[in-house]
Amino acid sequence: NAADYRSMKMGFIPKRKIFGADIAGRVELVGKNIRQFKPGDEVIGDLAGYGFGGFAEYVTAPEKALIVKPEKILFEEAAALPMAALTALQALRDKGNIQKGQKVLIVGSGGGVGTFSVQLAKYFGAVVTGVCSSKNVEQTSSLGADFVIDYTKEDFAKNNMHYDLILAINGNRSLSTYKKILTSNGIYVMVGGSLLQIFKSLLFGWLMSFGSKKMRCVAAKSNKNDLEFLVKLLEDGQIKSVIERRYPLDKTADAIKYLSEGHARGKVVINVVSI
């Protein structure tokens, strides 16, 4: 996830000294007070709120960080889900208050959060426009977007369209640009982007929210109920994990390098054992 390489870049070392939030695997051992899981159970977890530690063969985790992995979901599909899908869900539903029939703009629809955002926005009944590079146009369309804008050919801010909800995942457009293309009661949610863009949103977003248009930020939180909701959607085929690349554990540094270049299509997965 972007949280990993950005933390590395800024020198933030997780509590466990090992990066990696999303995990999927089998339980080896449980503590004496654990009631929900037993050795052999297949689980999915989001360790972002519990010290990270996922880039490893083994990790300890509190019971509340894990949920059961349905049998029909592959480990790779499961491992690609937690942080990206939670971010998309909490941005759309909690910060964006998404409603059926709304016009939603997703800037950066090609990456991990973007691919889940397109699918979840369609699940909630929105009319979705994705913004991405040429290589991701077909993928964004295949995920259900009603309209796709190739930012290398068209400026989404200059087509006279207005949106009820804008998710800014990638890019470095000004807050004023986004605010201009919101509807009168529209909501902008900063999900990611350049470090400068994130800093400006945190610093000035509240100031620009005076009036009916709202400028918000989301920092996804580990949430067991939300993760169970997303896994159910994955199991039922209403959303899917888009995985572009797979790396073995000993090539994790290469995976992070590739992801940090900002051109990943969907998710990058680390396989601890050969599959």
Short mmCIF file of C-alpha atoms in Angstrom, two decimals:
data_model
loop_
_atom_site.label_atom_id
_atom_site.label_comp_id
_atom_site.label_asym_id
_atom_site.label_seq_id
_atom_site.Cartn_x
_atom_site.Cartn_y
_atom_site.Cartn_z
CA ASN A 1 0.00 0.00 0.00
CA ALA A 2 0.99 3.63 -0.41
CA ALA A 3 1.14 3.78 3.39
CA ASP A 4 4.21 1.57 3.27
CA TYR A 5 6.38 3.46 0.81
CA ARG A 6 5.28 6.87 2.08
CA SER A 7 6.17 5.84 5.64
CA MET A 8 9.56 4.63 4.41
CA LYS A 9 10.13 7.87 2.51
CA MET A 10 9.32 9.97 5.58
CA GLY A 11 11.29 7.76 7.95
CA PHE A 12 8.31 6.50 9.95
CA ILE A 13 9.14 3.01 11.19
CA PRO A 14 6.20 0.87 12.36
CA LYS A 15 6.02 -0.49 15.87
CA ARG A 16 7.01 -4.00 14.81
CA LYS A 17 9.92 -2.66 12.71
CA ILE A 18 8.35 -4.49 9.72
CA PHE A 19 6.06 -2.87 7.17
CA GLY A 20 2.96 -4.42 5.63
CA ALA A 21 -0.64 -3.88 6.74
CA ASP A 22 -2.62 -6.44 4.73
CA ILE A 23 -2.28 -10.14 5.47
CA ALA A 24 -3.99 -13.38 4.51
CA GLY A 25 -2.87 -16.77 5.76
CA ARG A 26 -3.41 -19.67 8.15
CA VAL A 27 -3.40 -19.55 11.93
CA GLU A 28 -0.45 -21.46 13.39
CA LEU A 29 -0.93 -20.89 17.12
CA VAL A 30 -3.42 -19.10 19.35
CA GLY A 31 -3.17 -17.66 22.84
CA LYS A 32 -4.97 -19.26 25.75
CA ASN A 33 -7.74 -16.65 25.79
CA ILE A 34 -8.48 -16.79 22.05
CA ARG A 35 -11.98 -18.10 21.35
CA GLN A 36 -12.73 -17.08 17.78
CA PHE A 37 -9.88 -18.85 15.95
CA LYS A 38 -7.97 -22.12 16.08
CA PRO A 39 -4.86 -23.45 14.35
CA GLY A 40 -5.52 -24.14 10.69
CA ASP A 41 -8.15 -21.42 10.24
CA GLU A 42 -7.74 -19.26 7.15
CA VAL A 43 -7.91 -15.56 7.99
CA ILE A 44 -7.68 -12.04 6.58
CA GLY A 45 -6.31 -9.14 8.56
CA ASP A 46 -5.57 -5.44 8.53
CA LEU A 47 -2.63 -4.67 10.81
CA ALA A 48 -2.47 -0.94 10.14
CA GLY A 49 -3.79 -0.19 13.60
CA TYR A 50 -1.74 -2.88 15.31
CA GLY A 51 1.89 -2.15 14.46
CA PHE A 52 2.00 -3.51 10.90
CA GLY A 53 4.39 -6.49 10.40
CA GLY A 54 2.84 -8.14 7.33
CA PHE A 55 6.00 -8.46 5.20
CA ALA A 56 7.09 -11.60 7.01
CA GLU A 57 6.57 -15.36 7.15
CA TYR A 58 4.83 -15.09 10.52
CA VAL A 59 3.14 -12.30 12.44
CA THR A 60 1.27 -12.06 15.71
CA ALA A 61 -2.03 -10.22 15.71
CA PRO A 62 -4.81 -9.51 18.17
CA GLU A 63 -8.04 -11.43 17.62
CA LYS A 64 -9.90 -8.24 16.72
CA ALA A 65 -7.57 -7.60 13.77
CA LEU A 66 -8.62 -10.75 11.92
CA ILE A 67 -11.68 -12.22 10.26
CA VAL A 68 -12.33 -15.63 8.71
CA LYS A 69 -11.43 -15.95 5.03
CA PRO A 70 -14.23 -17.59 3.06
CA GLU A 71 -13.08 -20.76 1.34
CA LYS A 72 -13.95 -19.56 -2.17
CA ILE A 73 -11.71 -16.46 -1.88
CA LEU A 74 -8.08 -17.01 -2.86
CA PHE A 75 -5.36 -15.85 -0.47
CA GLU A 76 -4.10 -13.35 -3.06
CA GLU A 77 -7.56 -11.84 -3.50
CA ALA A 78 -7.91 -11.59 0.25
CA ALA A 79 -4.48 -10.04 0.83
CA ALA A 80 -5.18 -7.34 -1.77
CA LEU A 81 -8.38 -6.22 -0.07
CA PRO A 82 -8.07 -4.69 3.41
CA MET A 83 -6.42 -1.26 3.43
CA ALA A 84 -7.27 -0.22 -0.14
CA ALA A 85 -10.89 -1.34 0.02
CA LEU A 86 -11.38 0.05 3.54
CA THR A 87 -10.01 3.39 2.37
CA ALA A 88 -12.39 3.43 -0.58
CA LEU A 89 -15.38 2.43 1.54
CA GLN A 90 -14.75 4.92 4.32
CA ALA A 91 -14.05 7.72 1.83
CA LEU A 92 -17.24 7.13 -0.15
CA ARG A 93 -19.66 6.18 2.60
CA ASP A 94 -18.41 7.90 5.75
CA LYS A 95 -16.70 11.06 4.48
CA GLY A 96 -18.51 11.40 1.16
CA ASN A 97 -22.00 10.37 2.30
CA ILE A 98 -22.54 8.76 -1.11
CA GLN A 99 -26.15 8.48 -2.28
CA LYS A 100 -27.82 6.57 -5.07
CA GLY A 101 -27.93 8.52 -8.32
CA GLN A 102 -25.16 10.95 -7.40
CA LYS A 103 -22.46 11.90 -9.88
CA VAL A 104 -19.12 10.72 -8.50
CA LEU A 105 -15.68 11.62 -9.89
CA ILE A 106 -12.80 9.32 -8.98
CA VAL A 107 -9.44 10.90 -9.80
CA GLY A 108 -6.93 8.07 -9.91
CA SER A 109 -9.18 5.15 -10.78
CA GLY A 110 -6.38 2.85 -11.90
CA GLY A 111 -4.62 2.01 -8.63
CA GLY A 112 -5.54 -0.09 -5.62
CA VAL A 113 -7.88 2.37 -3.89
CA GLY A 114 -9.15 3.58 -7.26
CA THR A 115 -10.22 0.17 -8.53
CA PHE A 116 -12.14 -0.53 -5.34
CA SER A 117 -13.63 2.99 -5.34
CA VAL A 118 -15.10 2.54 -8.82
CA GLN A 119 -16.68 -0.76 -7.86
CA LEU A 120 -18.02 0.43 -4.51
CA ALA A 121 -19.42 3.64 -5.96
CA LYS A 122 -21.34 1.55 -8.50
CA TYR A 123 -22.49 -0.77 -5.69
CA PHE A 124 -23.97 2.28 -3.93
CA GLY A 125 -25.80 3.25 -7.11
CA ALA A 126 -23.76 6.27 -8.23
CA VAL A 127 -23.03 7.48 -11.75
CA VAL A 128 -19.26 7.09 -11.85
CA THR A 129 -16.62 8.93 -13.85
CA GLY A 130 -13.07 7.63 -13.54
CA VAL A 131 -9.96 9.66 -14.32
CA CYS A 132 -6.84 7.70 -15.25
CA SER A 133 -4.03 7.34 -17.80
CA SER A 134 -4.51 5.76 -21.22
CA LYS A 135 -3.35 2.32 -20.10
CA ASN A 136 -6.05 2.16 -17.40
CA VAL A 137 -9.04 3.36 -19.43
CA GLU A 138 -10.19 -0.12 -20.43
CA GLN A 139 -9.71 -1.48 -16.91
CA THR A 140 -11.71 1.37 -15.33
CA SER A 141 -14.51 0.85 -17.80
CA SER A 142 -14.54 -2.90 -17.18
CA LEU A 143 -14.98 -2.28 -13.44
CA GLY A 144 -18.26 -0.48 -14.12
CA ALA A 145 -17.42 3.19 -14.59
CA ASP A 146 -20.07 4.96 -16.65
CA PHE A 147 -17.55 7.42 -18.07
CA VAL A 148 -13.77 7.39 -18.23
CA ILE A 149 -11.53 10.43 -18.77
CA ASP A 150 -7.99 9.89 -20.01
CA TYR A 151 -6.11 12.70 -18.29
CA THR A 152 -3.38 12.62 -20.94
CA LYS A 153 -5.97 13.71 -23.52
CA GLU A 154 -8.59 15.67 -21.58
CA ASP A 155 -8.69 17.94 -18.52
CA PHE A 156 -11.56 16.79 -16.32
CA ALA A 157 -11.75 20.27 -14.78
CA LYS A 158 -12.51 21.94 -18.11
CA ASN A 159 -15.40 19.91 -19.52
CA ASN A 160 -18.16 21.88 -17.75
CA MET A 161 -19.19 18.86 -15.66
CA HIS A 162 -20.02 19.12 -11.95
CA TYR A 163 -20.00 16.33 -9.40
CA ASP A 164 -21.78 15.61 -6.13
CA LEU A 165 -18.77 13.73 -4.78
CA ILE A 166 -15.12 13.84 -5.80
CA LEU A 167 -12.49 11.38 -4.56
CA ALA A 168 -8.95 12.64 -5.18
CA ILE A 169 -6.69 9.60 -4.98
CA ASN A 170 -3.83 10.61 -7.26
CA GLY A 171 -2.53 13.77 -8.87
CA ASN A 172 -1.70 17.24 -7.69
CA ARG A 173 -4.60 19.52 -8.60
CA SER A 174 -5.42 22.52 -6.42
CA LEU A 175 -8.25 22.45 -3.90
CA SER A 176 -9.83 25.41 -5.67
CA THR A 177 -9.94 23.41 -8.93
CA TYR A 178 -11.85 20.61 -7.23
CA LYS A 179 -14.16 23.01 -5.43
CA LYS A 180 -15.15 24.71 -8.70
CA ILE A 181 -16.45 21.46 -10.19
CA LEU A 182 -18.48 20.42 -7.16
CA THR A 183 -22.25 20.84 -7.22
CA SER A 184 -23.73 23.34 -4.77
CA ASN A 185 -23.78 20.80 -1.92
CA GLY A 186 -20.93 18.66 -3.18
CA ILE A 187 -18.24 16.96 -1.14
CA TYR A 188 -14.55 16.59 -1.99
CA VAL A 189 -12.60 13.86 -0.20
CA MET A 190 -8.81 13.81 -0.32
CA VAL A 191 -7.73 10.16 -0.28
CA GLY A 192 -4.16 10.40 -1.55
CA GLY A 193 -2.03 12.20 -4.10
CA SER A 194 1.31 13.93 -3.83
CA LEU A 195 2.63 14.74 -0.37
CA LEU A 196 2.19 18.44 -1.16
CA GLN A 197 -1.44 17.90 -2.09
CA ILE A 198 -2.08 15.94 1.10
CA PHE A 199 -0.42 18.66 3.19
CA LYS A 200 -2.51 21.40 1.57
CA SER A 201 -5.73 19.46 2.07
CA LEU A 202 -4.98 18.94 5.74
CA LEU A 203 -3.96 22.56 6.21
CA PHE A 204 -6.58 24.41 4.17
CA GLY A 205 -9.45 21.98 3.65
CA TRP A 206 -11.37 23.11 6.73
CA LEU A 207 -11.02 26.73 5.70
CA MET A 208 -12.48 26.03 2.26
CA SER A 209 -15.40 24.10 3.77
CA PHE A 210 -17.22 27.22 4.93
CA GLY A 211 -20.45 27.22 2.95
CA SER A 212 -22.33 24.37 1.33
CA LYS A 213 -19.36 22.73 -0.41
CA LYS A 214 -17.25 20.54 1.85
CA MET A 215 -13.55 19.67 1.55
CA ARG A 216 -12.61 16.62 3.60
CA CYS A 217 -9.77 14.15 4.15
CA VAL A 218 -9.90 10.46 4.98
CA ALA A 219 -7.42 8.39 6.94
CA ALA A 220 -8.80 4.85 6.83
CA LYS A 221 -9.13 3.06 10.16
CA SER A 222 -8.95 -0.68 10.72
CA ASN A 223 -12.53 -1.80 11.24
CA LYS A 224 -13.58 -5.43 11.61
CA ASN A 225 -17.21 -4.82 10.64
CA ASP A 226 -16.20 -2.90 7.53
CA LEU A 227 -13.75 -5.62 6.55
CA GLU A 228 -16.42 -8.31 6.97
CA PHE A 229 -18.78 -6.24 4.80
CA LEU A 230 -16.15 -5.94 2.06
CA VAL A 231 -15.22 -9.63 2.21
CA LYS A 232 -18.89 -10.52 1.77
CA LEU A 233 -19.04 -8.32 -1.36
CA LEU A 234 -15.87 -10.02 -2.62
CA GLU A 235 -17.27 -13.47 -1.90
CA ASP A 236 -20.54 -12.63 -3.69
CA GLY A 237 -18.70 -11.30 -6.74
CA GLN A 238 -19.97 -7.73 -6.35
CA ILE A 239 -16.39 -6.45 -6.15
CA LYS A 240 -13.07 -8.01 -7.09
CA SER A 241 -9.42 -7.52 -6.28
CA VAL A 242 -7.48 -6.24 -9.29
CA ILE A 243 -3.94 -7.62 -9.02
CA GLU A 244 -1.29 -6.47 -11.49
CA ARG A 245 1.92 -7.95 -10.09
CA ARG A 246 3.06 -10.63 -7.69
CA TYR A 247 6.46 -10.76 -5.96
CA PRO A 248 8.07 -13.37 -3.69
CA LEU A 249 8.84 -12.27 -0.14
CA ASP A 250 12.55 -11.83 -0.83
CA LYS A 251 11.70 -9.32 -3.59
CA THR A 252 9.53 -7.11 -1.37
CA ALA A 253 11.92 -4.17 -1.86
CA ASP A 254 11.41 -4.44 -5.62
CA ALA A 255 7.65 -4.48 -5.11
CA ILE A 256 7.79 -1.33 -3.00
CA LYS A 257 10.02 0.37 -5.57
CA TYR A 258 7.58 -0.44 -8.35
CA LEU A 259 4.57 0.72 -6.32
CA SER A 260 6.31 3.97 -5.35
CA GLU A 261 6.71 4.88 -9.02
CA GLY A 262 2.95 5.45 -9.04
CA HIS A 263 2.00 3.45 -12.10
CA ALA A 264 0.66 0.23 -10.58
CA ARG A 265 -2.61 -0.99 -12.07
CA GLY A 266 -4.61 -2.23 -9.11
CA LYS A 267 -2.72 -4.05 -6.39
CA VAL A 268 0.77 -5.50 -5.95
CA VAL A 269 0.86 -8.69 -3.85
CA ILE A 270 3.67 -10.36 -1.91
CA ASN A 271 3.56 -14.17 -1.86
CA VAL A 272 5.27 -15.58 1.22
CA VAL A 273 5.21 -19.11 -0.25
CA SER A 274 4.96 -20.24 -3.86
CA ILE A 275 1.38 -20.56 -5.07
#
